[in-house]
């Protein structure tokens, strides 16, 4: 267990080595040598292990046999393909993946097309007056922002396949450069080159952009494509450098906001501070926007009309170059802007490649760990390490019953090492204590065991086949069983364990889900009863516990905290806090978790407990409420044979204590299989081969003449698995029929019909659920505050940067423009930062589904708790920085007493509305990448109707209903009115006639000039509140019903509708064609086959009854013998 070498040598001499040691017991005849060795090193104490290590070093030294190897040369057997071949093969895989799962590409194309049409309708045939010029520029800037935000969908592109990439690159399957180029091409071509063309096909003509230039449309498309590529490569670089998708979303949105600030639209070009100009030099949005504006107005024959802010003077007519001069653009800068976009794209690509290539290096990992550690206030609570005496005294106080005043952090255990004797045949924990104390026989609840029976359970799903005409596939067919058949089990006369045995894909998990009342796909039929009473899925979830195959646990909690969390929510409401802790203590002792009770479970940041310990924690959480029936899906998967035996031994003692334990298991060793009271054997197609007592299984096999004799060196479980896997369909059919005829399954009503079904589960009140969930979320935030820290720091720096950029804005026309641009930029920043709330449900979705299915808490309590712990630290506090820094640095409204308070209230309400909208999108979306896309699109659409990018008077009537649901419209209008209404400042509006002086107007005059209602602030604030409530309700409904069959069915149909074909071209090859392909392969005529060629025909099992040769499931040898003359072999 401590990495010491107990033995290293030939396998055939291992048994001899063990037998030569007098202190090692005799190897049991029914235990394999490997299992004995594992039991020995795990269960023996430190003294025995030390003797083993020393004896092996003395008696059996390991020598290098140089004479046999010194003449042999080391020849590499790995070959790496050329870069071109790597790129080709990777491209084929990515193309096939995109071809079979085109949902995101389809969504991108459809949304871009609709958005381009919507912009065309919104800016339909813009005029040539002042509002027309404003709308043209707003339209161009909006297109660029849309493309930039849609590029955020490229952020998860590395994270989604990161594990596969690390494995394949470590195996030198391909170079990082080939992988990067392939992924980049297959993101850029369909997602960054084609979508901008819609703006040329629709928006360009509908808005009425530059029509006097032959190549202006071509330049328009080239600029959009280059800008989109630069944005996508920047997002890829951010995704490769970020530790998680949520952090990457935040950084990506922040980067786009900063670059858009210096895009010369939100800020007058002449007011850009010298200290910030270097940022503008790296802003692809600046070059793209300037190129688009010059492309639109330069050499235009259209005469534009600028409005004069004096009622007695007529408008002034200017040319396109005059408009560029008025706004300070260089008419000859378009070529340099395009070259700059190319250079920035290359720079972003190189940075992204370097981050991807060195993401696994020790230096970056060390820097990442130090950065993460620097942001943590404390990783393990307060970091105080209680000494052994304190913990022992806690334990003593528990024994004495003085535990009423203990806090939630109470921990009644002391640290211990292995406490085994040499080798013990009794099943015990790793702590040397019994895994399960025998229950008090006088306890009525413990003695009475529930009998679960199921008859002819059949499960069918709809699935099309390429070869046959079947549209349905049966996962289970006429499966019956009975578990917990008598009270004698509770009296210690049997283990009570029911095992479901079968190969992978036999339907074991499906059967457990059906019996446990968990939601499952497809159509289910059959009769399921508890104590002869028919039960519904709801009733079953009330009386049964369920431990899934995967260990779905919160990595940031310790074992004690996680179990206490479940105890607080699942034990009877009358139980005191001390009693709940006693219950947790008993479960920890019973399952041997005392050594790790104060250890973190583990996640991507924290190294946690082992796989076997996680399995026991999952079981412990279900045992807290004393379930009458316990379902476990492959609880021994991932464990070594000794720990698997320990786990099953613990479950056997639970069965002896009166709990009806039903588990699925693969490849149990002989001593594990003997613990099973009853067993169900399933065939590869979900048919029932046997269902009954384990002790009669061998008798059943021996009664069949066509079944060979069971080898003496093969356990009964292994023989049964070999039989159902290697036998052909005829043998399996005979097995199924013979069991149905010779060993009929009878309902044993006499033993169970008088017992009633009583629920053992209790659900805490809403207030208790909210409290316990809040404690866990607070602890998680306390230990991993990186995102909150990042949010606060970035918002503070951004608020200061805006204050510096808009420092003490003036009162002239550019000052008015900068004030409005500053307010709009703050709102867009907060809205985009709310996209970090999108993954909030996806990150913990599996844990939430498991705990809510186990009725640990209600969806409403979980939603409110998560919403509060996202809104308070992430949406309420950060906007205050804009009041502390930006408000005074920019020089906003100083003449009103409550204007700053209104300013902060509007920002907070807008931020909450944006965050709740993002949560709703995240709850409704199938993946983070799709949610990023939809969230960014939603913010873009709402910002279009925010009255800044489009003149309010030009809003089409058909689109005004969208504006009514735009929280940005209400927030921006409220901020503008709050800034200019009742202001004593005199503003100066520039007149576009050199001979006329500027015109002075009041703040209300500015609002009138731009068409704002001076009395609309109160209604805007109320509207923000109503929209926040609406977004919250929609998000809750999506979260609550995300697992419903209706939504799942709609989601599957929507996804199927977007697939061009799931299996190639969707053509259904007949059997003759597939056979001819196989024949051509046998004849060797396969040189000209394409990469998509599939040279195998579909086959069923092709085994004879049982073969001792190692074969694949297709009936062909798994490995051909190599030619002995082959030099490499």
PDB file of N, CA and C in Angstrom, residues 375 463 553 701 992:
ATOM      1  N   UNK A 375      -5.655  32.619  -4.780  1.00  0.00           N
ATOM      2  CA  UNK A 375      -7.013  33.148  -4.717  1.00  0.00           C
ATOM      3  C   UNK A 375      -7.852  32.473  -3.650  1.00  0.00           C
ATOM      4  N   UNK A 463     -35.368   2.534 -32.269  1.00  0.00           N
ATOM      5  CA  UNK A 463     -34.044   2.725 -32.846  1.00  0.00           C
ATOM      6  C   UNK A 463     -34.025   2.108 -34.231  1.00  0.00           C
ATOM      7  N   UNK A 553     -20.290  12.886  -6.831  1.00  0.00           N
ATOM      8  CA  UNK A 553     -20.080  13.478  -5.512  1.00  0.00           C
ATOM      9  C   UNK A 553     -19.507  14.881  -5.661  1.00  0.00           C
ATOM     10  N   UNK A 701     -27.275 -25.775 -14.511  1.00  0.00           N
ATOM     11  CA  UNK A 701     -26.399 -25.951 -15.664  1.00  0.00           C
ATOM     12  C   UNK A 701     -26.085 -27.430 -15.905  1.00  0.00           C
ATOM     13  N   UNK A 992     -22.930  71.683 -37.616  1.00  0.00           N
ATOM     14  CA  UNK A 992     -22.088  71.295 -38.753  1.00  0.00           C
ATOM     15  C   UNK A 992     -21.936  72.398 -39.795  1.00  0.00           C
TER      16      UNK A 992
END
